[in-house]
């Protein structure tokens, strides 16, 4: 009986992994690009052809479009046609389970099942935020398939490795990451050629080298089999340039959140997310070190290559996890085969890791995991409504006001799905269609940029997604401007129409207690985000008393909000309680003395209180912790300007613009305006 139980214990690992994969897959859809991919799938079905020029925008109509994702878009639309968003989420679940199945076969040993559970569990948690209905998801599966075939070939040889060519044929018509398939095959070939060097006594396996060389060449050849030919093959080169050095990554690599390096002031890899990535990196590197006499050259080569990609862009961290997990399993398994643990220790490890996986799955299903990792997710089927201007689009579709629509890039995809072709969009996530110069021109940091674009395009509507996009100044300016009228608002976005004097729609009153619909009676990620968004709206329109009352009510429901005290202090300050605000921030600073943002906020309060010396000292401390803190640099410039030290002001304003990262950043815009005002521009 005991022996039967012990033999069954390793099955707890696959059960835990599948449970975790399912819970990570059953998350509401939260992807801005999802919508234009869905619309394009429908367009391909309707026209029977892959689009080659932009059909969606009024800013770059007819621009060249290399739609490399067409096969994914067809599949996505097919799923949606069969079962709506629920079918799409079901495919996410199947994809997550498919990753576990394909990568779990690499190096699996019943006597070391806990190693597979630990490595693959870390992989799922690191990549969990990227398991979205985007072309990236099938890229994960295709990369896993390539790795599985290469590892199988390394152990058993055979011609099954040629299936990589078929995967590459699919991949080049799905996503720009198809280039990784070629790169991984090339790395495998290099590793095979280095085998006699890293494994003394081992000869060159010429048959293996020949097969890998053939697979690499054939994969490159079939990559030309796509509707865009050579242009699609060269497409990844532009993407790779976006994750280079700060000097070479260009506008997209500095502006788009997922292309920003994960470490540093603008990166999102911190806290629990950083711990998970470091744990997987440590596990895989230690596994290679323990197996150093038998480690394949392929493992350290691909580990370093994908670590470089991960350090270059936040979205590539998941790719590193995909290659690090099987490296950890294969090498740790080989070490444990030579140095087996006692049976009791192995059984205990299987139970511990299995139960940990199941507990983590429950944590994900209850929305606790993503909350701790500071990622906005919500378990369930359907879409994460908060992220899309649903009510605004419904109002436009019902009332049919004249366009065009001003909106942020994040809303372009949803508007393409919901309102095109009646209302073309201004900008969306298809970066290659716009190019960096046009894309930069379409960025709006405040009222001045809006007026510039309005003079060119003559907007009829202004959609302000204040729930996600920093838009305080623009929202306030539109509210005060007699030429614009607020006609629709919810906890996500506000919609203004140009008031021609005979506009039939009544203006909404921001002070109406019934302006926003009632919130959820139960705590949830959506309810929390909606409350924060409403506070943002009221504070943007200078209704600070209403915002403070709402935020204090929110803190009673969600007392552990990470930024709760900071927002509370800001609202206290705006309501005239500067001393209470500073007391609250200094209390937070005692708990987080190395928080540069917090130091800068306390400095702001000292500055407004007429204490420039204390403010300067606090800004300096913030910069000592974070030398590229753009806000602190800008405020030091204002202090120098107030003291008539114009050269120092110029120095700090220029550094603030550099630290901001891109010209459309509000700090960069403000610094540029001050330089012009001081006679050092135009810039």
XYZ file of C-alpha atoms in Angstrom:
683
model
C 0.000 0.000 0.000
C 2.754 2.434 0.963
C 4.630 1.571 -2.218
C 1.540 2.270 -4.322
C 1.073 5.668 -2.674
C 4.728 6.539 -3.175
C 4.559 5.593 -6.864
C 1.457 7.760 -7.277
C 2.994 10.830 -5.633
C 4.746 12.057 -8.813
C 1.280 12.323 -10.431
C 0.574 15.173 -8.026
C 3.034 17.281 -10.045
C 1.219 17.044 -13.419
C -2.087 17.610 -11.615
C -0.744 20.770 -9.974
C 0.777 22.039 -13.232
C -2.438 21.515 -15.188
C -4.464 23.210 -12.438
C -2.116 26.207 -12.498
C -2.155 26.368 -16.310
C -5.954 26.291 -16.353
C -6.267 29.042 -13.736
C -3.765 31.241 -15.563
C -5.662 30.668 -18.808
C -9.101 31.443 -17.387
C -8.445 35.166 -17.135
C -10.602 37.813 -18.756
C -9.254 39.180 -22.042
C -7.097 42.239 -21.475
C -5.275 43.044 -24.681
C -5.535 46.236 -26.707
C -4.361 44.523 -29.909
C -6.892 41.699 -29.575
C -9.579 43.772 -31.277
C -7.788 44.801 -34.447
C -6.529 41.244 -34.882
C -10.141 40.053 -34.574
C -11.386 42.651 -37.050
C -8.629 41.790 -39.522
C -9.549 38.106 -39.356
C -13.098 39.073 -40.289
C -11.746 41.325 -43.061
C -9.661 38.495 -44.546
C -12.686 36.203 -44.525
C -14.843 38.879 -46.196
C -12.284 39.854 -48.875
C -10.546 36.518 -49.376
C -7.152 38.234 -49.218
C -4.563 39.408 -46.714
C -4.531 43.229 -46.441
C -1.388 44.913 -47.730
C -2.347 48.534 -47.048
C -3.973 50.229 -44.068
C -7.792 50.237 -44.251
C -8.502 51.485 -40.730
C -7.099 54.973 -40.123
C -7.732 58.553 -41.226
C -4.142 59.571 -40.412
C -2.235 57.136 -42.664
C -4.901 55.706 -45.010
C -3.441 53.315 -47.548
C -0.045 53.091 -45.825
C 1.970 49.912 -46.486
C 1.044 47.194 -44.012
C 3.021 43.969 -43.679
C 0.365 41.883 -41.952
C 2.568 39.043 -40.803
C -0.096 37.820 -38.346
C -2.762 36.856 -40.904
C -2.935 33.151 -40.035
C -3.347 33.913 -36.344
C -6.058 36.436 -37.187
C -7.986 33.877 -39.211
C -7.793 31.348 -36.382
C -8.806 33.971 -33.813
C -11.829 35.047 -35.818
C -12.757 31.392 -36.345
C -12.739 30.799 -32.590
C -14.781 33.928 -31.997
C -17.285 32.904 -34.687
C -17.688 29.491 -33.051
C -18.025 30.538 -29.424
C -17.298 34.222 -28.874
C -14.797 35.382 -26.280
C -15.398 32.199 -24.268
C -13.983 30.085 -27.081
C -10.954 32.388 -27.278
C -10.330 31.957 -23.547
C -10.738 28.193 -23.905
C -7.958 28.314 -26.516
C -5.794 30.205 -24.006
C -6.327 27.409 -21.497
C -5.476 24.788 -24.119
C -2.323 26.736 -25.055
C -1.147 26.962 -21.441
C -1.722 23.219 -20.977
C 0.044 22.584 -24.293
C 3.124 24.430 -23.034
C 3.175 22.229 -19.942
C 2.790 19.077 -22.020
C 5.491 19.895 -24.582
C 8.085 21.296 -22.200
C 7.221 18.796 -19.455
C 8.371 15.937 -21.692
C 11.883 17.409 -21.796
C 13.990 15.711 -19.137
C 10.981 14.278 -17.233
C 11.934 11.677 -14.616
C 9.475 10.086 -12.212
C 12.173 10.000 -9.554
C 12.703 13.768 -9.955
C 9.183 14.919 -10.819
C 9.433 17.719 -8.286
C 12.170 19.371 -10.378
C 9.846 19.517 -13.396
C 7.069 20.843 -11.178
C 9.249 23.576 -9.721
C 10.749 24.718 -13.033
C 7.527 24.584 -15.049
C 5.550 26.197 -12.230
C 7.982 29.120 -12.236
C 7.713 29.294 -16.021
C 3.910 29.525 -15.874
C 3.993 32.241 -13.235
C 6.629 34.298 -15.061
C 4.858 33.959 -18.420
C 1.335 34.132 -16.973
C 0.891 37.825 -17.719
C 1.728 37.203 -21.388
C -0.827 34.408 -21.895
C -3.073 36.675 -23.918
C -4.953 36.178 -27.216
C -2.198 37.743 -29.268
C 0.164 36.228 -31.879
C 2.729 35.947 -29.098
C 0.809 33.024 -27.567
C 1.112 30.673 -30.578
C 4.736 31.815 -30.776
C 5.226 30.387 -27.284
C 3.764 27.072 -28.423
C 5.850 26.996 -31.590
C 9.032 27.814 -29.660
C 8.197 25.046 -27.189
C 7.689 22.662 -30.108
C 11.053 23.584 -31.621
C 12.800 23.093 -28.271
C 11.093 19.734 -27.700
C 12.162 18.471 -31.137
C 15.739 19.698 -30.694
C 16.079 18.103 -27.259
C 14.616 14.859 -28.599
C 17.104 14.929 -31.446
C 19.981 15.541 -29.039
C 19.080 12.409 -27.067
C 17.680 10.035 -29.687
C 18.693 11.442 -33.063
C 16.345 10.544 -35.909
C 14.540 12.512 -38.555
C 11.729 13.835 -36.381
C 13.773 17.034 -36.053
C 12.678 17.918 -39.592
C 9.197 18.649 -38.235
C 10.751 21.979 -37.230
C 10.540 23.019 -40.877
C 6.761 22.572 -40.816
C 6.520 24.552 -37.578
C 8.580 27.323 -39.163
C 6.238 27.452 -42.147
C 3.325 28.073 -39.800
C 5.286 30.456 -37.577
C 6.298 32.882 -40.343
C 2.599 33.433 -41.064
C 1.687 33.961 -37.420
C 4.169 36.293 -35.725
C 7.416 38.195 -36.139
C 9.018 35.995 -33.490
C 9.393 33.317 -36.174
C 12.989 34.544 -36.373
C 13.563 32.861 -33.012
C 12.985 29.478 -34.651
C 15.844 30.122 -37.049
C 18.026 31.486 -34.248
C 17.385 28.494 -31.978
C 18.194 26.055 -34.786
C 21.392 27.974 -35.471
C 22.325 27.865 -31.789
C 21.656 24.109 -31.720
C 23.950 23.691 -34.718
C 26.664 25.751 -33.022
C 26.251 23.692 -29.848
C 26.649 20.468 -31.805
C 29.824 21.781 -33.452
C 31.188 22.703 -29.999
C 30.405 19.292 -28.530
C 34.005 17.975 -28.762
C 35.202 21.140 -26.985
C 32.807 21.171 -24.030
C 32.711 17.371 -23.679
C 36.300 16.113 -23.851
C 36.418 12.597 -25.223
C 33.273 13.069 -27.310
C 33.671 13.180 -31.056
C 31.817 15.289 -33.571
C 28.475 13.720 -34.457
C 28.562 14.468 -38.170
C 25.112 13.018 -38.851
C 23.626 15.270 -36.170
C 25.468 18.288 -37.576
C 24.217 17.538 -41.085
C 20.606 17.195 -39.924
C 20.694 20.437 -37.922
C 22.321 22.315 -40.808
C 19.642 21.023 -43.175
C 16.846 21.936 -40.771
C 18.249 25.459 -40.345
C 18.586 26.014 -44.099
C 15.165 24.567 -44.905
C 13.559 26.616 -42.146
C 15.081 29.730 -43.628
C 13.847 28.778 -47.076
C 10.233 28.105 -46.032
C 10.182 31.435 -44.210
C 9.821 32.995 -47.660
C 6.483 31.204 -48.087
C 4.191 33.992 -46.902
C 1.986 36.643 -48.548
C 4.602 39.370 -48.030
C 7.660 37.444 -49.241
C 11.046 38.898 -48.355
C 9.482 41.902 -46.608
C 8.036 39.581 -43.951
C 11.376 37.789 -43.532
C 13.095 41.119 -42.875
C 10.293 42.310 -40.561
C 11.919 40.991 -37.326
C 15.032 43.116 -37.915
C 13.085 46.280 -37.106
C 11.679 44.654 -33.974
C 15.126 43.548 -32.850
C 16.418 47.110 -33.237
C 13.764 48.267 -30.742
C 15.434 46.367 -27.889
C 18.992 47.546 -28.435
C 20.849 50.146 -26.416
C 19.225 53.387 -25.288
C 20.880 55.129 -28.234
C 19.657 52.678 -30.903
C 16.249 51.464 -29.710
C 14.432 54.458 -31.163
C 11.049 55.914 -30.290
C 9.092 52.644 -30.137
C 11.662 50.983 -27.899
C 11.505 53.956 -25.517
C 7.773 54.627 -25.583
C 5.926 51.277 -25.812
C 5.667 49.743 -22.322
C 6.346 46.130 -23.327
C 9.498 47.143 -25.253
C 11.069 48.979 -22.315
C 13.862 47.101 -20.448
C 12.373 45.256 -17.451
C 14.956 46.583 -14.999
C 15.410 50.272 -14.282
C 13.175 53.236 -13.494
C 10.560 52.548 -16.185
C 10.626 48.754 -15.990
C 7.883 46.664 -14.440
C 10.018 43.780 -13.205
C 10.075 44.270 -9.455
C 8.698 42.741 -6.292
C 7.232 39.258 -6.696
C 7.720 39.241 -10.486
C 11.443 39.900 -10.069
C 11.737 37.197 -7.400
C 10.125 34.607 -9.701
C 12.365 35.444 -12.664
C 15.492 35.406 -10.500
C 14.446 32.084 -8.968
C 14.083 30.485 -12.403
C 17.346 32.014 -13.634
C 19.134 30.741 -10.509
C 17.589 27.280 -10.750
C 18.565 26.866 -14.397
C 22.102 28.233 -13.984
C 22.780 26.127 -10.866
C 21.423 23.061 -12.684
C 23.891 23.619 -15.523
C 26.700 24.147 -13.009
C 25.961 20.865 -11.201
C 25.952 19.035 -14.536
C 28.929 20.885 -15.993
C 30.785 17.752 -17.089
C 27.866 16.615 -19.246
C 26.071 19.861 -20.079
C 25.316 20.391 -23.756
C 26.840 23.551 -25.245
C 23.353 24.331 -26.553
C 22.056 25.012 -23.031
C 24.405 27.818 -21.922
C 24.375 29.339 -25.433
C 20.593 29.603 -25.634
C 20.372 30.639 -21.966
C 22.661 33.618 -22.544
C 20.991 34.555 -25.850
C 17.504 34.643 -24.354
C 18.701 36.399 -21.208
C 19.979 39.160 -23.485
C 16.561 39.382 -25.126
C 14.856 39.479 -21.716
C 17.050 42.312 -20.466
C 16.238 44.279 -23.618
C 12.424 44.272 -23.373
C 9.817 43.379 -20.777
C 7.838 41.172 -23.142
C 10.878 38.931 -23.723
C 11.105 37.849 -20.072
C 8.524 35.144 -20.818
C 10.701 33.881 -23.689
C 13.646 33.528 -21.331
C 11.440 31.545 -18.951
C 10.460 29.213 -21.808
C 14.073 28.220 -22.470
C 15.293 28.351 -18.842
C 12.709 25.877 -17.499
C 13.674 22.869 -19.688
C 17.359 23.663 -19.152
C 16.790 23.431 -15.394
C 14.845 20.164 -15.675
C 17.249 18.448 -18.046
C 20.421 19.282 -16.161
C 19.054 18.856 -12.637
C 17.539 15.531 -13.691
C 20.890 14.368 -15.064
C 22.601 15.330 -11.799
C 19.982 13.546 -9.662
C 20.294 10.436 -11.839
C 23.939 10.235 -10.794
C 23.318 11.364 -7.206
C 19.818 10.147 -6.295
C 18.104 11.472 -3.191
C 16.731 9.084 -0.558
C 13.251 7.830 -1.417
C 11.656 9.617 1.523
C 13.186 12.943 0.530
C 12.001 12.555 -3.068
C 8.482 11.665 -1.922
C 8.393 14.654 0.421
C 9.637 16.949 -2.363
C 6.950 15.662 -4.745
C 4.238 16.275 -2.151
C 5.563 19.709 -1.212
C 5.914 20.981 -4.803
C 2.596 19.424 -5.846
C 0.704 21.042 -2.979
C 2.489 24.343 -3.629
C 1.353 24.247 -7.268
C -2.244 23.540 -6.258
C -2.198 26.294 -3.628
C -0.795 28.747 -6.193
C -3.522 27.761 -8.659
C -6.142 28.613 -6.038
C -4.351 31.908 -5.372
C -4.496 32.777 -9.085
C -8.163 31.797 -9.337
C -8.989 34.130 -6.427
C -7.121 37.064 -8.095
C -4.614 37.201 -5.250
C -1.480 36.315 -7.215
C -1.736 39.058 -9.836
C -2.656 41.576 -7.152
C 0.562 40.778 -5.284
C 2.601 40.991 -8.489
C 1.056 44.422 -9.281
C -0.525 43.142 -12.500
C -4.133 43.934 -13.366
C -5.908 40.672 -14.077
C -9.314 39.254 -13.255
C -10.335 35.608 -13.357
C -13.309 34.721 -15.499
C -14.646 34.380 -19.023
C -15.274 37.276 -21.369
C -13.414 40.591 -21.526
C -11.985 42.835 -18.818
C -14.489 45.650 -19.443
C -12.531 48.315 -17.602
C -9.792 48.335 -20.235
C -12.034 49.278 -23.138
C -14.193 52.374 -23.842
C -17.313 50.256 -24.266
C -19.895 52.795 -23.115
C -18.334 55.598 -25.182
C -18.330 53.441 -28.329
C -21.946 52.439 -27.707
C -22.912 56.127 -27.389
C -21.150 56.984 -30.659
C -22.768 54.054 -32.456
C -26.203 55.038 -31.174
C -26.043 58.832 -31.605
C -23.853 58.960 -34.750
C -22.133 62.317 -34.096
C -19.712 63.660 -36.719
C -16.089 62.537 -36.476
C -13.235 62.043 -36.645
C -12.452 60.715 -33.175
C -9.443 61.813 -31.153
C -8.286 58.920 -28.961
C -5.218 57.259 -27.471
C -3.394 54.420 -29.213
C -4.655 51.955 -26.580
C -8.254 52.527 -27.722
C -7.569 52.225 -31.446
C -7.964 48.458 -31.564
C -11.322 48.412 -29.792
C -12.647 51.271 -31.949
C -11.603 49.370 -35.091
C -13.640 46.398 -33.904
C -16.636 48.377 -32.679
C -16.994 51.379 -35.034
C -15.021 50.771 -38.242
C -15.678 51.433 -41.125
C -18.105 54.203 -40.116
C -15.460 55.827 -37.923
C -11.808 55.365 -38.978
C -9.305 55.550 -36.116
C -6.446 57.944 -35.431
C -3.820 55.470 -34.222
C -3.611 51.871 -33.021
C -1.062 49.221 -32.079
C 0.200 48.453 -35.610
C 3.439 50.367 -35.095
C 4.950 49.415 -38.444
C 2.034 51.055 -40.295
C 2.697 54.463 -38.749
C 6.468 54.513 -38.457
C 8.266 56.371 -35.648
C 7.907 59.894 -37.049
C 4.151 59.760 -37.620
C 3.605 57.845 -34.400
C 5.516 60.492 -32.422
C 3.491 63.239 -34.092
C 0.255 61.575 -32.988
C 1.238 61.444 -29.313
C -0.557 63.907 -27.046
C 0.964 64.936 -23.736
C -1.414 67.815 -23.037
C -3.690 70.516 -24.463
C -1.003 72.028 -26.706
C -0.497 68.762 -28.584
C -4.248 68.252 -28.836
C -4.705 71.713 -30.361
C -1.919 70.995 -32.838
C -3.584 67.793 -34.053
C -7.052 69.346 -33.961
C -5.867 72.066 -36.354
C -4.818 69.306 -38.775
C -7.654 66.784 -38.443
C -10.572 68.873 -37.096
C -11.810 66.415 -34.504
C -15.532 66.040 -33.967
C -15.113 63.815 -30.905
C -12.523 63.513 -28.140
C -12.375 60.196 -26.294
C -10.322 60.528 -23.090
C -9.494 57.179 -21.488
C -8.653 58.661 -18.100
C -8.937 55.284 -16.375
C -5.702 54.082 -17.994
C -3.958 57.069 -19.553
C -2.564 60.059 -17.658
C -4.779 62.857 -18.976
C -5.442 65.318 -16.135
C -4.512 68.480 -18.026
C -6.298 67.550 -21.241
C -9.444 66.495 -19.387
C -9.471 69.784 -17.454
C -8.839 71.846 -20.609
C -11.659 70.152 -22.537
C -14.004 70.642 -19.588
C -13.281 74.392 -19.502
C -13.298 74.881 -23.273
C -16.676 76.201 -24.521
C -16.132 74.499 -27.875
C -16.300 71.041 -26.289
C -19.147 69.405 -24.418
C -19.005 66.374 -22.093
C -21.779 64.039 -23.276
C -20.852 60.624 -21.913
C -18.730 59.376 -19.036
C -18.272 56.192 -17.072
C -15.538 54.861 -14.807
C -13.332 54.193 -17.838
C -13.540 57.085 -20.283
C -15.087 60.480 -20.985
C -16.461 61.492 -24.370
C -16.584 65.108 -25.560
C -18.270 66.383 -28.738
C -17.424 69.584 -30.510
C -20.162 72.077 -29.674
C -21.195 73.885 -32.847
C -23.966 75.809 -31.083
C -26.686 73.505 -32.341
C -25.365 70.257 -30.894
C -28.445 68.280 -29.796
C -26.851 66.420 -26.908
C -27.043 67.892 -23.390
C -23.847 68.426 -21.427
C -23.339 66.257 -18.370
C -22.858 67.835 -14.960
C -19.677 66.549 -13.250
C -21.226 67.382 -9.876
C -24.260 65.167 -10.461
C -24.219 62.500 -7.686
C -25.596 59.993 -10.212
C -22.881 60.717 -12.796
C -21.332 57.273 -12.348
C -23.366 54.072 -12.096
C -23.333 52.255 -8.734
C -20.213 50.209 -8.047
C -19.985 46.502 -7.364
C -21.273 45.406 -3.949
C -18.386 42.916 -3.725
C -14.645 43.684 -3.792
C -12.975 42.761 -7.072
C -10.127 43.941 -9.316
C -12.675 45.675 -11.580
C -14.308 47.492 -8.666
C -10.926 48.611 -7.343
C -9.861 49.958 -10.745
C -13.162 51.751 -11.292
C -12.908 53.505 -7.948
C -9.358 54.634 -8.677
C -10.465 55.828 -12.109
C -13.341 57.880 -10.676
C -10.940 59.507 -8.219
C -8.727 60.385 -11.187
C -11.699 61.934 -13.012
C -12.815 64.071 -10.065
C -9.293 65.240 -9.262
C -8.728 66.116 -12.950
C -11.804 68.353 -12.846
C -10.599 69.889 -9.550
C -13.394 68.230 -7.529
C -10.863 67.367 -4.838
C -13.348 67.158 -1.983
C -15.425 64.571 -3.852
C -12.262 62.682 -4.841
C -11.006 62.600 -1.233
C -14.324 61.300 0.101
C -14.416 58.565 -2.546
C -10.794 57.563 -1.907
C -11.260 57.329 1.857
C -14.270 55.103 1.212
C -12.119 53.017 -1.154
C -9.381 52.614 1.465
C -11.948 51.220 3.890
C -12.786 48.510 1.360
C -9.197 47.967 0.156
C -6.927 48.944 3.065
C -3.819 47.253 1.631
C -3.645 49.129 -1.679
C 0.087 49.653 -2.463
C -0.384 53.295 -3.538
C -3.263 53.969 -1.157
C -1.435 56.269 1.295
C 0.338 58.150 -1.505
C -2.919 58.967 -3.327
C -4.512 59.793 0.029
C -1.708 62.250 0.773
C -2.067 63.893 -2.650
C -5.790 64.426 -2.124
C -5.270 65.716 1.401
C -2.787 68.221 0.029
C -5.155 69.355 -2.726
C -7.885 69.878 -0.128
C -5.634 72.159 1.915
C -4.371 69.620 4.467
C -0.690 69.839 3.528
C 0.591 69.035 7.023
C -1.540 65.882 7.244
C -0.388 64.867 3.758
C 3.278 65.286 4.656
C 2.828 63.366 7.905
C 1.277 60.491 5.975
C 4.041 60.451 3.367
C 6.828 60.620 5.944
C 5.260 57.683 7.751
C 5.362 55.766 4.474
C 8.940 56.904 3.938
C 9.973 55.360 7.246
C 8.752 52.011 5.932
C 10.226 52.581 2.442
C 13.322 54.784 2.841
C 14.667 53.751 -0.572
C 11.559 54.767 -2.501
C 12.726 57.551 -4.827
C 9.197 58.384 -5.965
C 8.069 58.832 -2.372
C 11.034 61.088 -1.607
C 10.160 63.260 -4.600
C 6.549 63.545 -3.435
C 7.622 64.723 0.023
C 9.973 67.164 -1.715
C 7.013 68.488 -3.732
C 5.177 69.214 -0.485
C 8.208 71.004 0.983
C 8.540 73.005 -2.227
C 4.897 74.099 -2.117
C 5.262 74.926 1.588
C 7.977 77.475 0.717
C 10.935 75.426 1.971
C 13.237 75.178 -1.082
C 16.266 73.967 0.877
C 14.475 70.909 2.251
C 12.904 70.275 -1.150
C 16.312 70.417 -2.860
C 17.795 67.997 -0.323
C 14.932 65.519 -0.791
C 15.112 65.725 -4.594
C 18.833 65.058 -4.307
C 18.190 61.960 -2.196
C 15.690 60.733 -4.785
C 18.281 61.189 -7.541
C 20.921 59.378 -5.500
C 18.603 56.358 -5.516
C 17.375 56.831 -9.094
C 19.700 59.063 -11.165
C 17.222 59.203 -14.081
C 14.256 60.371 -11.999
C 12.825 62.815 -14.544
C 10.401 64.544 -12.173
C 13.101 65.250 -9.565
C 15.394 66.658 -12.258
C 12.617 68.879 -13.598
C 11.754 70.202 -10.137
C 15.412 70.997 -9.444
C 15.299 72.994 -12.666
C 12.300 74.986 -11.422
C 14.076 75.655 -8.119
C 17.150 76.901 -9.977
C 14.962 79.052 -12.235
C 13.242 80.630 -9.222
C 16.670 81.552 -7.863
C 17.660 83.060 -11.251
C 20.373 80.413 -11.741
C 19.492 79.958 -15.400
C 22.483 77.817 -16.375
C 21.670 75.305 -13.640
C 18.008 75.411 -14.688
C 19.030 74.660 -18.281
C 21.222 71.782 -17.081
C 18.409 70.151 -15.071
C 15.756 70.672 -17.752
C 17.960 69.046 -20.375
C 18.677 66.115 -18.047
C 14.964 65.798 -17.304
C 14.195 65.563 -21.030
C 16.869 62.915 -21.459
C 15.658 60.918 -18.443
C 12.013 61.072 -19.575
C 12.936 58.795 -22.448
C 10.766 60.177 -25.251
C 9.622 63.627 -26.404
C 5.918 62.993 -25.713
C 6.466 62.301 -22.025
C 4.738 65.049 -19.969
C 7.932 65.827 -18.060
C 9.893 66.134 -21.308
C 7.225 68.432 -22.766
C 7.185 70.636 -19.656
C 10.990 70.836 -19.577
C 11.099 71.748 -23.281
C 8.555 74.521 -22.728
C 10.619 75.991 -19.874
C 13.779 75.921 -21.998
C 11.986 77.802 -24.763
C 10.629 80.314 -22.249
C 14.160 80.896 -20.958
C 15.462 81.527 -24.459
C 17.307 78.225 -24.877
C 14.971 76.819 -27.553
C 13.183 75.877 -29.650
C 14.104 72.235 -29.068
